[in-house]
JSON list of C-alpha atoms in Angstrom, two decimals:
[
{"chain": "O", "resi": 38, "resn": "MET", "atom": "CA", "xyz": [-88.37, -16.70, 11.43]},
{"chain": "O", "resi": 39, "resn": "ILE", "atom": "CA", "xyz": [-89.66, -18.50, 14.49]},
{"chain": "O", "resi": 40, "resn": "SER", "atom": "CA", "xyz": [-89.74, -22.29, 14.26]},
{"chain": "O", "resi": 41, "resn": "LYS", "atom": "CA", "xyz": [-92.77, -24.50, 14.86]},
{"chain": "O", "resi": 42, "resn": "ALA", "atom": "CA", "xyz": [-91.01, -25.98, 17.90]},
{"chain": "O", "resi": 43, "resn": "GLN", "atom": "CA", "xyz": [-90.51, -22.51, 19.38]},
{"chain": "O", "resi": 44, "resn": "VAL", "atom": "CA", "xyz": [-94.15, -21.61, 18.74]},
{"chain": "O", "resi": 45, "resn": "LYS", "atom": "CA", "xyz": [-95.29, -24.80, 20.50]},
{"chain": "O", "resi": 46, "resn": "TYR", "atom": "CA", "xyz": [-92.99, -24.13, 23.47]},
{"chain": "O", "resi": 47, "resn": "VAL", "atom": "CA", "xyz": [-94.06, -20.52, 23.91]},
{"chain": "O", "resi": 48, "resn": "GLN", "atom": "CA", "xyz": [-97.74, -21.41, 23.64]},
{"chain": "O", "resi": 49, "resn": "SER", "atom": "CA", "xyz": [-97.32, -24.19, 26.20]},
{"chain": "O", "resi": 50, "resn": "LEU", "atom": "CA", "xyz": [-96.36, -21.55, 28.77]},
{"chain": "O", "resi": 51, "resn": "HIS", "atom": "CA", "xyz": [-99.96, -20.30, 28.73]},
{"chain": "O", "resi": 52, "resn": "GLN", "atom": "CA", "xyz": [-100.60, -23.25, 31.07]},
{"chain": "O", "resi": 53, "resn": "LYS", "atom": "CA", "xyz": [-99.39, -23.50, 34.65]},
{"chain": "O", "resi": 54, "resn": "LYS", "atom": "CA", "xyz": [-98.26, -27.13, 34.39]},
{"chain": "O", "resi": 55, "resn": "TYR", "atom": "CA", "xyz": [-95.82, -26.26, 31.60]},
{"chain": "O", "resi": 56, "resn": "ARG", "atom": "CA", "xyz": [-94.61, -23.13, 33.37]},
{"chain": "O", "resi": 57, "resn": "GLN", "atom": "CA", "xyz": [-93.79, -25.37, 36.32]},
{"chain": "O", "resi": 58, "resn": "ARG", "atom": "CA", "xyz": [-92.26, -28.10, 34.15]},
{"chain": "O", "resi": 59, "resn": "HIS", "atom": "CA", "xyz": [-89.97, -25.70, 32.30]},
{"chain": "O", "resi": 60, "resn": "ALA", "atom": "CA", "xyz": [-89.45, -23.20, 35.17]},
{"chain": "O", "resi": 61, "resn": "ALA", "atom": "CA", "xyz": [-90.23, -20.46, 32.66]},
{"chain": "O", "resi": 62, "resn": "PHE", "atom": "CA", "xyz": [-92.95, -17.88, 32.05]},
{"chain": "O", "resi": 63, "resn": "LEU", "atom": "CA", "xyz": [-94.18, -15.39, 29.47]},
{"chain": "O", "resi": 64, "resn": "VAL", "atom": "CA", "xyz": [-93.67, -11.64, 29.55]},
{"chain": "O", "resi": 65, "resn": "GLU", "atom": "CA", "xyz": [-95.91, -9.77, 27.11]},
{"chain": "O", "resi": 66, "resn": "GLY", "atom": "CA", "xyz": [-95.86, -6.18, 25.90]},
{"chain": "O", "resi": 67, "resn": "GLY", "atom": "CA", "xyz": [-92.95, -3.91, 25.12]},
{"chain": "O", "resi": 68, "resn": "LYS", "atom": "CA", "xyz": [-92.78, -2.12, 28.48]},
{"chain": "O", "resi": 69, "resn": "SER", "atom": "CA", "xyz": [-92.75, -5.38, 30.45]},
{"chain": "O", "resi": 70, "resn": "VAL", "atom": "CA", "xyz": [-90.13, -6.92, 28.14]},
{"chain": "O", "resi": 71, "resn": "ILE", "atom": "CA", "xyz": [-87.85, -3.90, 28.65]},
{"chain": "O", "resi": 72, "resn": "GLU", "atom": "CA", "xyz": [-88.38, -4.20, 32.42]},
{"chain": "O", "resi": 73, "resn": "LEU", "atom": "CA", "xyz": [-87.37, -7.86, 32.18]},
{"chain": "O", "resi": 74, "resn": "LEU", "atom": "CA", "xyz": [-84.21, -7.10, 30.20]},
{"chain": "O", "resi": 75, "resn": "SER", "atom": "CA", "xyz": [-83.14, -4.44, 32.72]},
{"chain": "O", "resi": 76, "resn": "SER", "atom": "CA", "xyz": [-83.69, -6.79, 35.68]},
{"chain": "O", "resi": 77, "resn": "GLY", "atom": "CA", "xyz": [-81.58, -9.58, 37.07]},
{"chain": "O", "resi": 78, "resn": "LEU", "atom": "CA", "xyz": [-83.89, -12.28, 35.69]},
{"chain": "O", "resi": 79, "resn": "GLU", "atom": "CA", "xyz": [-82.64, -14.58, 32.96]},
{"chain": "O", "resi": 80, "resn": "THR", "atom": "CA", "xyz": [-84.26, -14.09, 29.55]},
{"chain": "O", "resi": 81, "resn": "GLU", "atom": "CA", "xyz": [-84.48, -17.17, 27.33]},
{"chain": "O", "resi": 82, "resn": "SER", "atom": "CA", "xyz": [-85.80, -15.52, 24.19]},
{"chain": "O", "resi": 83, "resn": "VAL", "atom": "CA", "xyz": [-87.36, -12.35, 22.81]},
{"chain": "O", "resi": 84, "resn": "CYS", "atom": "CA", "xyz": [-89.76, -11.98, 19.88]},
{"chain": "O", "resi": 85, "resn": "CYS", "atom": "CA", "xyz": [-90.63, -8.51, 18.68]},
{"chain": "O", "resi": 86, "resn": "THR", "atom": "CA", "xyz": [-91.83, -6.57, 15.67]},
{"chain": "O", "resi": 87, "resn": "PRO", "atom": "CA", "xyz": [-89.23, -4.89, 13.43]},
{"chain": "O", "resi": 88, "resn": "GLU", "atom": "CA", "xyz": [-90.56, -1.48, 14.47]},
{"chain": "O", "resi": 89, "resn": "PHE", "atom": "CA", "xyz": [-90.08, -2.24, 18.17]},
{"chain": "O", "resi": 90, "resn": "ALA", "atom": "CA", "xyz": [-86.59, -3.58, 17.50]},
{"chain": "O", "resi": 91, "resn": "ALA", "atom": "CA", "xyz": [-85.61, -0.43, 15.62]},
{"chain": "O", "resi": 92, "resn": "GLN", "atom": "CA", "xyz": [-86.87, 1.82, 18.41]},
{"chain": "O", "resi": 93, "resn": "ASN", "atom": "CA", "xyz": [-85.28, -0.16, 21.26]},
{"chain": "O", "resi": 94, "resn": "ARG", "atom": "CA", "xyz": [-82.03, -1.45, 19.77]},
{"chain": "O", "resi": 95, "resn": "ALA", "atom": "CA", "xyz": [-79.84, -0.50, 22.75]},
{"chain": "O", "resi": 96, "resn": "LYS", "atom": "CA", "xyz": [-82.23, -1.93, 25.36]},
{"chain": "O", "resi": 97, "resn": "LEU", "atom": "CA", "xyz": [-82.71, -5.18, 23.45]},
{"chain": "O", "resi": 98, "resn": "ALA", "atom": "CA", "xyz": [-78.93, -5.63, 23.38]},
{"chain": "O", "resi": 99, "resn": "ALA", "atom": "CA", "xyz": [-79.13, -6.62, 27.06]},
{"chain": "O", "resi": 100, "resn": "GLY", "atom": "CA", "xyz": [-80.83, -9.91, 26.10]},
{"chain": "O", "resi": 101, "resn": "PRO", "atom": "CA", "xyz": [-80.59, -12.66, 23.52]},
{"chain": "O", "resi": 102, "resn": "PRO", "atom": "CA", "xyz": [-80.83, -11.61, 19.86]},
{"chain": "O", "resi": 103, "resn": "PRO", "atom": "CA", "xyz": [-84.51, -10.93, 19.18]},
{"chain": "O", "resi": 104, "resn": "VAL", "atom": "CA", "xyz": [-86.52, -12.93, 16.67]},
{"chain": "O", "resi": 105, "resn": "LEU", "atom": "CA", "xyz": [-88.42, -10.55, 14.41]},
{"chain": "O", "resi": 106, "resn": "VAL", "atom": "CA", "xyz": [-92.09, -11.41, 13.94]},
{"chain": "O", "resi": 107, "resn": "SER", "atom": "CA", "xyz": [-95.29, -9.68, 12.87]},
{"chain": "O", "resi": 108, "resn": "ALA", "atom": "CA", "xyz": [-97.96, -8.38, 15.27]},
{"chain": "O", "resi": 109, "resn": "ALA", "atom": "CA", "xyz": [-100.20, -11.23, 14.08]},
{"chain": "O", "resi": 110, "resn": "GLU", "atom": "CA", "xyz": [-97.54, -13.77, 15.05]},
{"chain": "O", "resi": 111, "resn": "LEU", "atom": "CA", "xyz": [-97.15, -12.14, 18.47]},
{"chain": "O", "resi": 112, "resn": "ALA", "atom": "CA", "xyz": [-100.89, -12.47, 19.02]},
{"chain": "O", "resi": 113, "resn": "GLN", "atom": "CA", "xyz": [-100.66, -16.14, 18.04]},
{"chain": "O", "resi": 114, "resn": "LEU", "atom": "CA", "xyz": [-97.76, -16.75, 20.42]},
{"chain": "O", "resi": 115, "resn": "GLY", "atom": "CA", "xyz": [-99.11, -14.93, 23.46]},
{"chain": "O", "resi": 116, "resn": "THR", "atom": "CA", "xyz": [-102.32, -14.41, 25.40]},
{"chain": "O", "resi": 117, "resn": "LEU", "atom": "CA", "xyz": [-103.00, -10.77, 24.51]},
{"chain": "O", "resi": 118, "resn": "ALA", "atom": "CA", "xyz": [-105.63, -10.07, 21.87]},
{"chain": "O", "resi": 119, "resn": "THR", "atom": "CA", "xyz": [-103.39, -7.33, 20.50]},
{"chain": "O", "resi": 120, "resn": "ASN", "atom": "CA", "xyz": [-99.62, -7.06, 20.88]},
{"chain": "O", "resi": 121, "resn": "THR", "atom": "CA", "xyz": [-97.75, -4.84, 18.43]},
{"chain": "O", "resi": 122, "resn": "THR", "atom": "CA", "xyz": [-94.46, -4.72, 20.33]},
{"chain": "O", "resi": 123, "resn": "ALA", "atom": "CA", "xyz": [-92.77, -7.69, 22.01]},
{"chain": "O", "resi": 124, "resn": "LEU", "atom": "CA", "xyz": [-92.96, -10.94, 23.94]},
{"chain": "O", "resi": 125, "resn": "ALA", "atom": "CA", "xyz": [-90.28, -12.75, 25.93]},
{"chain": "O", "resi": 126, "resn": "VAL", "atom": "CA", "xyz": [-89.73, -16.05, 27.70]},
{"chain": "O", "resi": 127, "resn": "ALA", "atom": "CA", "xyz": [-88.05, -15.65, 31.08]},
{"chain": "O", "resi": 128, "resn": "ARG", "atom": "CA", "xyz": [-86.63, -18.17, 33.52]},
{"chain": "O", "resi": 129, "resn": "ARG", "atom": "CA", "xyz": [-88.46, -18.35, 36.82]},
{"chain": "O", "resi": 130, "resn": "PRO", "atom": "CA", "xyz": [-86.03, -17.17, 39.51]},
{"chain": "O", "resi": 131, "resn": "PRO", "atom": "CA", "xyz": [-85.03, -19.58, 42.28]},
{"chain": "O", "resi": 132, "resn": "GLU", "atom": "CA", "xyz": [-86.84, -18.91, 45.52]},
{"chain": "O", "resi": 133, "resn": "ALA", "atom": "CA", "xyz": [-84.83, -16.63, 47.79]},
{"chain": "O", "resi": 134, "resn": "PRO", "atom": "CA", "xyz": [-84.82, -17.24, 51.56]},
{"chain": "O", "resi": 135, "resn": "LEU", "atom": "CA", "xyz": [-87.49, -15.42, 53.50]},
{"chain": "O", "resi": 136, "resn": "PRO", "atom": "CA", "xyz": [-85.80, -12.44, 55.15]},
{"chain": "O", "resi": 137, "resn": "PRO", "atom": "CA", "xyz": [-85.10, -12.59, 58.86]},
{"chain": "O", "resi": 138, "resn": "ALA", "atom": "CA", "xyz": [-86.10, -8.92, 58.84]},
{"chain": "O", "resi": 139, "resn": "LEU", "atom": "CA", "xyz": [-89.59, -9.86, 60.08]},
{"chain": "O", "resi": 140, "resn": "ALA", "atom": "CA", "xyz": [-88.07, -9.89, 63.54]},
{"chain": "O", "resi": 141, "resn": "GLN", "atom": "CA", "xyz": [-86.17, -6.68, 62.78]},
{"chain": "O", "resi": 142, "resn": "GLY", "atom": "CA", "xyz": [-88.92, -4.33, 61.66]},
{"chain": "O", "resi": 143, "resn": "ALA", "atom": "CA", "xyz": [-89.96, -5.13, 58.07]},
{"chain": "O", "resi": 144, "resn": "LEU", "atom": "CA", "xyz": [-93.53, -5.40, 56.79]},
{"chain": "O", "resi": 145, "resn": "VAL", "atom": "CA", "xyz": [-94.39, -8.38, 54.59]},
{"chain": "O", "resi": 146, "resn": "LEU", "atom": "CA", "xyz": [-97.62, -8.74, 52.62]},
{"chain": "O", "resi": 147, "resn": "ALA", "atom": "CA", "xyz": [-99.27, -12.19, 52.81]},
{"chain": "O", "resi": 148, "resn": "LEU", "atom": "CA", "xyz": [-102.16, -13.24, 50.57]},
{"chain": "O", "resi": 149, "resn": "ASP", "atom": "CA", "xyz": [-104.77, -15.83, 51.47]},
{"chain": "O", "resi": 150, "resn": "GLU", "atom": "CA", "xyz": [-106.69, -17.40, 48.54]},
{"chain": "O", "resi": 151, "resn": "VAL", "atom": "CA", "xyz": [-106.34, -14.39, 46.22]},
{"chain": "O", "resi": 152, "resn": "ARG", "atom": "CA", "xyz": [-107.27, -16.32, 43.09]},
{"chain": "O", "resi": 153, "resn": "ASP", "atom": "CA", "xyz": [-107.66, -13.53, 40.55]},
{"chain": "O", "resi": 154, "resn": "PRO", "atom": "CA", "xyz": [-104.39, -13.02, 38.61]},
{"chain": "O", "resi": 155, "resn": "GLY", "atom": "CA", "xyz": [-105.20, -9.38, 37.91]},
{"chain": "O", "resi": 156, "resn": "ASN", "atom": "CA", "xyz": [-105.61, -8.66, 41.61]},
{"chain": "O", "resi": 157, "resn": "LEU", "atom": "CA", "xyz": [-102.44, -10.58, 42.40]},
{"chain": "O", "resi": 158, "resn": "GLY", "atom": "CA", "xyz": [-100.45, -8.60, 39.83]},
{"chain": "O", "resi": 159, "resn": "THR", "atom": "CA", "xyz": [-101.75, -5.32, 41.27]},
{"chain": "O", "resi": 160, "resn": "LEU", "atom": "CA", "xyz": [-100.80, -6.45, 44.78]},
{"chain": "O", "resi": 161, "resn": "LEU", "atom": "CA", "xyz": [-97.27, -7.23, 43.59]},
{"chain": "O", "resi": 162, "resn": "ARG", "atom": "CA", "xyz": [-97.15, -3.72, 42.15]},
{"chain": "O", "resi": 163, "resn": "LEU", "atom": "CA", "xyz": [-98.24, -2.31, 45.52]},
{"chain": "O", "resi": 164, "resn": "ALA", "atom": "CA", "xyz": [-95.52, -4.28, 47.30]},
{"chain": "O", "resi": 165, "resn": "ASP", "atom": "CA", "xyz": [-93.03, -2.84, 44.83]},
{"chain": "O", "resi": 166, "resn": "TRP", "atom": "CA", "xyz": [-94.30, 0.72, 45.37]},
{"chain": "O", "resi": 167, "resn": "TYR", "atom": "CA", "xyz": [-93.92, 0.51, 49.14]},
{"chain": "O", "resi": 168, "resn": "GLY", "atom": "CA", "xyz": [-90.60, -1.33, 48.98]},
{"chain": "O", "resi": 169, "resn": "LEU", "atom": "CA", "xyz": [-91.77, -4.45, 50.82]},
{"chain": "O", "resi": 170, "resn": "PRO", "atom": "CA", "xyz": [-89.31, -7.38, 50.98]},
{"chain": "O", "resi": 171, "resn": "GLY", "atom": "CA", "xyz": [-91.80, -9.53, 49.10]},
{"chain": "O", "resi": 172, "resn": "VAL", "atom": "CA", "xyz": [-95.15, -11.30, 49.21]},
{"chain": "O", "resi": 173, "resn": "VAL", "atom": "CA", "xyz": [-96.07, -14.61, 50.84]},
{"chain": "O", "resi": 174, "resn": "LEU", "atom": "CA", "xyz": [-98.73, -16.54, 48.88]},
{"chain": "O", "resi": 175, "resn": "SER", "atom": "CA", "xyz": [-101.00, -19.25, 50.16]},
{"chain": "O", "resi": 176, "resn": "ASP", "atom": "CA", "xyz": [-100.93, -22.37, 48.02]},
{"chain": "O", "resi": 177, "resn": "THR", "atom": "CA", "xyz": [-104.46, -21.47, 46.84]},
{"chain": "O", "resi": 178, "resn": "CYS", "atom": "CA", "xyz": [-103.49, -18.09, 45.35]},
{"chain": "O", "resi": 179, "resn": "ALA", "atom": "CA", "xyz": [-103.27, -17.42, 41.62]},
{"chain": "O", "resi": 180, "resn": "ASP", "atom": "CA", "xyz": [-100.00, -18.29, 39.93]},
{"chain": "O", "resi": 181, "resn": "PRO", "atom": "CA", "xyz": [-97.59, -15.33, 40.25]},
{"chain": "O", "resi": 182, "resn": "TRP", "atom": "CA", "xyz": [-96.05, -16.31, 36.89]},
{"chain": "O", "resi": 183, "resn": "ALA", "atom": "CA", "xyz": [-99.32, -16.49, 34.94]},
{"chain": "O", "resi": 184, "resn": "PRO", "atom": "CA", "xyz": [-99.38, -14.10, 31.94]},
{"chain": "O", "resi": 185, "resn": "LYS", "atom": "CA", "xyz": [-102.26, -12.05, 33.41]},
{"chain": "O", "resi": 186, "resn": "THR", "atom": "CA", "xyz": [-100.45, -11.71, 36.76]},
{"chain": "O", "resi": 187, "resn": "VAL", "atom": "CA", "xyz": [-97.21, -10.66, 35.07]},
{"chain": "O", "resi": 188, "resn": "ALA", "atom": "CA", "xyz": [-99.04, -8.12, 32.88]},
{"chain": "O", "resi": 189, "resn": "ALA", "atom": "CA", "xyz": [-100.99, -6.64, 35.81]},
{"chain": "O", "resi": 190, "resn": "SER", "atom": "CA", "xyz": [-97.81, -6.20, 37.84]},
{"chain": "O", "resi": 191, "resn": "MET", "atom": "CA", "xyz": [-96.58, -3.66, 35.27]},
{"chain": "O", "resi": 192, "resn": "GLY", "atom": "CA", "xyz": [-92.95, -4.75, 35.61]},
{"chain": "O", "resi": 193, "resn": "SER", "atom": "CA", "xyz": [-93.01, -5.41, 39.36]},
{"chain": "O", "resi": 194, "resn": "PHE", "atom": "CA", "xyz": [-92.76, -9.16, 38.69]},
{"chain": "O", "resi": 195, "resn": "ALA", "atom": "CA", "xyz": [-89.05, -8.54, 38.07]},
{"chain": "O", "resi": 196, "resn": "ARG", "atom": "CA", "xyz": [-88.44, -6.90, 41.45]},
{"chain": "O", "resi": 197, "resn": "VAL", "atom": "CA", "xyz": [-90.81, -8.41, 44.01]},
{"chain": "O", "resi": 198, "resn": "ARG", "atom": "CA", "xyz": [-89.94, -11.74, 45.60]},
{"chain": "O", "resi": 199, "resn": "VAL", "atom": "CA", "xyz": [-92.72, -14.26, 46.16]},
{"chain": "O", "resi": 200, "resn": "TRP", "atom": "CA", "xyz": [-92.80, -17.10, 48.66]},
{"chain": "O", "resi": 201, "resn": "PRO", "atom": "CA", "xyz": [-95.48, -19.80, 48.26]},
{"chain": "O", "resi": 202, "resn": "ARG", "atom": "CA", "xyz": [-96.37, -21.25, 51.66]},
{"chain": "O", "resi": 203, "resn": "GLU", "atom": "CA", "xyz": [-99.06, -23.12, 53.53]},
{"chain": "O", "resi": 204, "resn": "LEU", "atom": "CA", "xyz": [-100.06, -19.80, 55.04]},
{"chain": "O", "resi": 205, "resn": "ALA", "atom": "CA", "xyz": [-101.56, -20.71, 58.42]},
{"chain": "O", "resi": 206, "resn": "ALA", "atom": "CA", "xyz": [-98.66, -23.05, 59.19]},
{"chain": "O", "resi": 207, "resn": "TRP", "atom": "CA", "xyz": [-96.11, -20.42, 58.14]},
{"chain": "O", "resi": 208, "resn": "LEU", "atom": "CA", "xyz": [-97.72, -17.77, 60.34]},
{"chain": "O", "resi": 209, "resn": "GLY", "atom": "CA", "xyz": [-97.41, -20.21, 63.23]},
{"chain": "O", "resi": 210, "resn": "THR", "atom": "CA", "xyz": [-93.62, -20.32, 62.80]},
{"chain": "O", "resi": 211, "resn": "LEU", "atom": "CA", "xyz": [-93.08, -16.56, 63.15]},
{"chain": "O", "resi": 212, "resn": "PRO", "atom": "CA", "xyz": [-91.08, -15.28, 66.14]},
{"chain": "O", "resi": 213, "resn": "ALA", "atom": "CA", "xyz": [-93.08, -14.57, 69.27]},
{"chain": "O", "resi": 214, "resn": "GLY", "atom": "CA", "xyz": [-94.32, -10.99, 69.29]},
{"chain": "O", "resi": 215, "resn": "THR", "atom": "CA", "xyz": [-94.55, -10.65, 65.50]},
{"chain": "O", "resi": 216, "resn": "ALA", "atom": "CA", "xyz": [-97.57, -8.51, 64.66]},
{"chain": "O", "resi": 217, "resn": "VAL", "atom": "CA", "xyz": [-99.97, -10.16, 62.22]},
{"chain": "O", "resi": 218, "resn": "TYR", "atom": "CA", "xyz": [-102.61, -7.77, 60.85]},
{"chain": "O", "resi": 219, "resn": "GLY", "atom": "CA", "xyz": [-105.72, -8.54, 58.83]},
{"chain": "O", "resi": 220, "resn": "ALA", "atom": "CA", "xyz": [-108.78, -6.72, 57.56]},
{"chain": "O", "resi": 221, "resn": "ASP", "atom": "CA", "xyz": [-112.02, -7.24, 59.52]},
{"chain": "O", "resi": 222, "resn": "LEU", "atom": "CA", "xyz": [-115.29, -5.32, 59.57]},
{"chain": "O", "resi": 223, "resn": "HIS", "atom": "CA", "xyz": [-115.20, -5.41, 63.38]},
{"chain": "O", "resi": 224, "resn": "GLY", "atom": "CA", "xyz": [-111.56, -4.44, 63.72]},
{"chain": "O", "resi": 225, "resn": "THR", "atom": "CA", "xyz": [-109.88, -1.21, 64.82]},
{"chain": "O", "resi": 226, "resn": "ASN", "atom": "CA", "xyz": [-110.52, 1.82, 62.61]},
{"chain": "O", "resi": 227, "resn": "VAL", "atom": "CA", "xyz": [-107.31, 1.93, 60.55]},
{"chain": "O", "resi": 228, "resn": "HIS", "atom": "CA", "xyz": [-107.32, 5.74, 60.54]},
{"chain": "O", "resi": 229, "resn": "ARG", "atom": "CA", "xyz": [-107.09, 5.75, 64.34]},
{"chain": "O", "resi": 230, "resn": "ALA", "atom": "CA", "xyz": [-104.61, 2.89, 64.75]},
{"chain": "O", "resi": 231, "resn": "ALA", "atom": "CA", "xyz": [-100.96, 3.60, 65.55]},
{"chain": "O", "resi": 232, "resn": "LEU", "atom": "CA", "xyz": [-99.22, 1.52, 62.91]},
{"chain": "O", "resi": 233, "resn": "ALA", "atom": "CA", "xyz": [-95.58, 1.02, 61.95]},
{"chain": "O", "resi": 234, "resn": "PRO", "atom": "CA", "xyz": [-94.39, -0.94, 58.90]},
{"chain": "O", "resi": 235, "resn": "ALA", "atom": "CA", "xyz": [-93.38, -4.10, 60.76]},
{"chain": "O", "resi": 236, "resn": "GLY", "atom": "CA", "xyz": [-94.88, -7.58, 60.87]},
{"chain": "O", "resi": 237, "resn": "VAL", "atom": "CA", "xyz": [-97.25, -9.20, 58.40]},
{"chain": "O", "resi": 238, "resn": "LEU", "atom": "CA", "xyz": [-100.33, -7.75, 56.70]},
{"chain": "O", "resi": 239, "resn": "VAL", "atom": "CA", "xyz": [-102.63, -10.57, 55.55]},
{"chain": "O", "resi": 240, "resn": "MET", "atom": "CA", "xyz": [-105.21, -9.95, 52.83]},
{"chain": "O", "resi": 241, "resn": "GLY", "atom": "CA", "xyz": [-107.90, -12.44, 51.89]},
{"chain": "O", "resi": 242, "resn": "SER", "atom": "CA", "xyz": [-110.16, -12.84, 48.90]},
{"chain": "O", "resi": 243, "resn": "GLU", "atom": "CA", "xyz": [-112.80, -10.21, 48.27]},
{"chain": "O", "resi": 244, "resn": "SER", "atom": "CA", "xyz": [-115.58, -12.81, 48.30]},
{"chain": "O", "resi": 245, "resn": "HIS", "atom": "CA", "xyz": [-114.70, -14.87, 51.36]},
{"chain": "O", "resi": 246, "resn": "GLY", "atom": "CA", "xyz": [-112.17, -12.92, 53.41]},
{"chain": "O", "resi": 247, "resn": "LEU", "atom": "CA", "xyz": [-109.55, -14.80, 55.39]},
{"chain": "O", "resi": 248, "resn": "THR", "atom": "CA", "xyz": [-109.79, -18.55, 55.87]},
{"chain": "O", "resi": 249, "resn": "PRO", "atom": "CA", "xyz": [-110.53, -19.52, 59.50]},
{"chain": "O", "resi": 250, "resn": "ALA", "atom": "CA", "xyz": [-107.11, -21.05, 60.13]},
{"chain": "O", "resi": 251, "resn": "VAL", "atom": "CA", "xyz": [-105.36, -17.88, 58.91]},
{"chain": "O", "resi": 252, "resn": "ALA", "atom": "CA", "xyz": [-107.77, -15.53, 60.72]},
{"chain": "O", "resi": 253, "resn": "ALA", "atom": "CA", "xyz": [-106.96, -17.37, 63.97]},
{"chain": "O", "resi": 254, "resn": "ARG", "atom": "CA", "xyz": [-103.31, -16.27, 63.62]},
{"chain": "O", "resi": 255, "resn": "LEU", "atom": "CA", "xyz": [-104.09, -12.53, 63.57]},
{"chain": "O", "resi": 256, "resn": "THR", "atom": "CA", "xyz": [-102.88, -10.39, 66.45]},
{"chain": "O", "resi": 257, "resn": "GLN", "atom": "CA", "xyz": [-104.73, -7.24, 65.33]},
{"chain": "O", "resi": 258, "resn": "ARG", "atom": "CA", "xyz": [-107.74, -6.71, 63.09]},
{"chain": "O", "resi": 259, "resn": "LEU", "atom": "CA", "xyz": [-108.09, -3.51, 61.08]},
{"chain": "O", "resi": 260, "resn": "HIS", "atom": "CA", "xyz": [-111.23, -1.95, 59.64]},
{"chain": "O", "resi": 261, "resn": "ILE", "atom": "CA", "xyz": [-111.47, 0.51, 56.73]},
{"chain": "O", "resi": 262, "resn": "PRO", "atom": "CA", "xyz": [-114.51, 2.69, 57.57]},
{"chain": "O", "resi": 263, "resn": "ARG", "atom": "CA", "xyz": [-116.97, 3.75, 54.89]},
{"chain": "O", "resi": 264, "resn": "GLY", "atom": "CA", "xyz": [-117.33, 7.44, 54.24]},
{"chain": "O", "resi": 265, "resn": "PRO", "atom": "CA", "xyz": [-120.56, 9.20, 55.29]},
{"chain": "O", "resi": 266, "resn": "GLY", "atom": "CA", "xyz": [-123.29, 7.98, 52.98]},
{"chain": "O", "resi": 267, "resn": "GLY", "atom": "CA", "xyz": [-121.09, 5.23, 51.50]},
{"chain": "O", "resi": 268, "resn": "GLY", "atom": "CA", "xyz": [-123.07, 2.25, 50.28]},
{"chain": "O", "resi": 269, "resn": "ALA", "atom": "CA", "xyz": [-120.64, -0.15, 48.61]},
{"chain": "O", "resi": 270, "resn": "GLU", "atom": "CA", "xyz": [-120.81, -3.64, 50.07]},
{"chain": "O", "resi": 271, "resn": "SER", "atom": "CA", "xyz": [-117.07, -4.26, 49.89]},
{"chain": "O", "resi": 272, "resn": "LEU", "atom": "CA", "xyz": [-113.76, -3.09, 48.45]},
{"chain": "O", "resi": 273, "resn": "ASN", "atom": "CA", "xyz": [-111.56, -4.87, 45.94]},
{"chain": "O", "resi": 274, "resn": "VAL", "atom": "CA", "xyz": [-108.71, -6.67, 47.74]},
{"chain": "O", "resi": 275, "resn": "ALA", "atom": "CA", "xyz": [-106.04, -4.60, 45.99]},
{"chain": "O", "resi": 276, "resn": "ILE", "atom": "CA", "xyz": [-107.78, -1.33, 46.87]},
{"chain": "O", "resi": 277, "resn": "SER", "atom": "CA", "xyz": [-108.13, -2.45, 50.49]},
{"chain": "O", "resi": 278, "resn": "ALA", "atom": "CA", "xyz": [-104.44, -3.39, 50.62]},
{"chain": "O", "resi": 279, "resn": "ALA", "atom": "CA", "xyz": [-103.47, 0.00, 49.20]},
{"chain": "O", "resi": 280, "resn": "ILE", "atom": "CA", "xyz": [-105.46, 1.84, 51.88]},
{"chain": "O", "resi": 281, "resn": "LEU", "atom": "CA", "xyz": [-104.03, -0.28, 54.67]},
{"chain": "O", "resi": 282, "resn": "LEU", "atom": "CA", "xyz": [-100.45, -0.07, 53.42]},
{"chain": "O", "resi": 283, "resn": "ASP", "atom": "CA", "xyz": [-100.69, 3.70, 53.12]},
{"chain": "O", "resi": 284, "resn": "ASN", "atom": "CA", "xyz": [-101.65, 3.90, 56.78]},
{"chain": "O", "resi": 285, "resn": "PHE", "atom": "CA", "xyz": [-98.66, 1.75, 57.77]},
{"chain": "O", "resi": 286, "resn": "PHE", "atom": "CA", "xyz": [-96.30, 4.11, 55.92]},
{"chain": "O", "resi": 287, "resn": "ARG", "atom": "CA", "xyz": [-98.03, 7.42, 56.63]},
{"chain": "O", "resi": 288, "resn": "GLY", "atom": "CA", "xyz": [-95.44, 8.52, 59.18]},
{"chain": "O", "resi": 289, "resn": "GLN", "atom": "CA", "xyz": [-92.40, 7.45, 57.15]}
]
């Protein structure tokens, strides 16, 4: 059985201030818990249903002994309305150094005021798909360790490095000649631009775009053209990033 103290601790991690205080975060759902256990991240504890434990005995052996609970108890512990599989508490990894590869031909994704955790999780998943070194986050982005962000990343939280930074200041420290790209309605048509996966691609919020201080650091602006007859006012930030990233890697 899970103790009252454990319940209180797990539930406290719903809030950012406690995630920061304890340097820990929640991982919810069986698939994400298995991803966690197969990663290099430290797992503090695992709670799961007896059925999930029976079906995943070998995979669960990679972590601490699981505490068996009911689906109702999982729902009480976590943030999901329904969870019939598992939940884990993981230690937040120490921040790794930003790679010097920016000067050597790597592409890094940077996010400016992306406040929606679902969008942030999807962007982490995109970075994972394209094998980017990681993602730089402005200090006004959503928390990368929030339960909704972790869930939306579909396991990519365990593989993609994140670097919180004051974004405009960080862009100002990059080596001379580093390409800094950003989306702009008046930019170059991305389908006609000669792009290589090197430099920084900056994405802003869907509502407000890039902040002025960050926009001033761009060296090239890219535009995603509407199709003939297209009428949508804008694209979701994650969809826009996917289109732009695909054009960077098209020739690879």
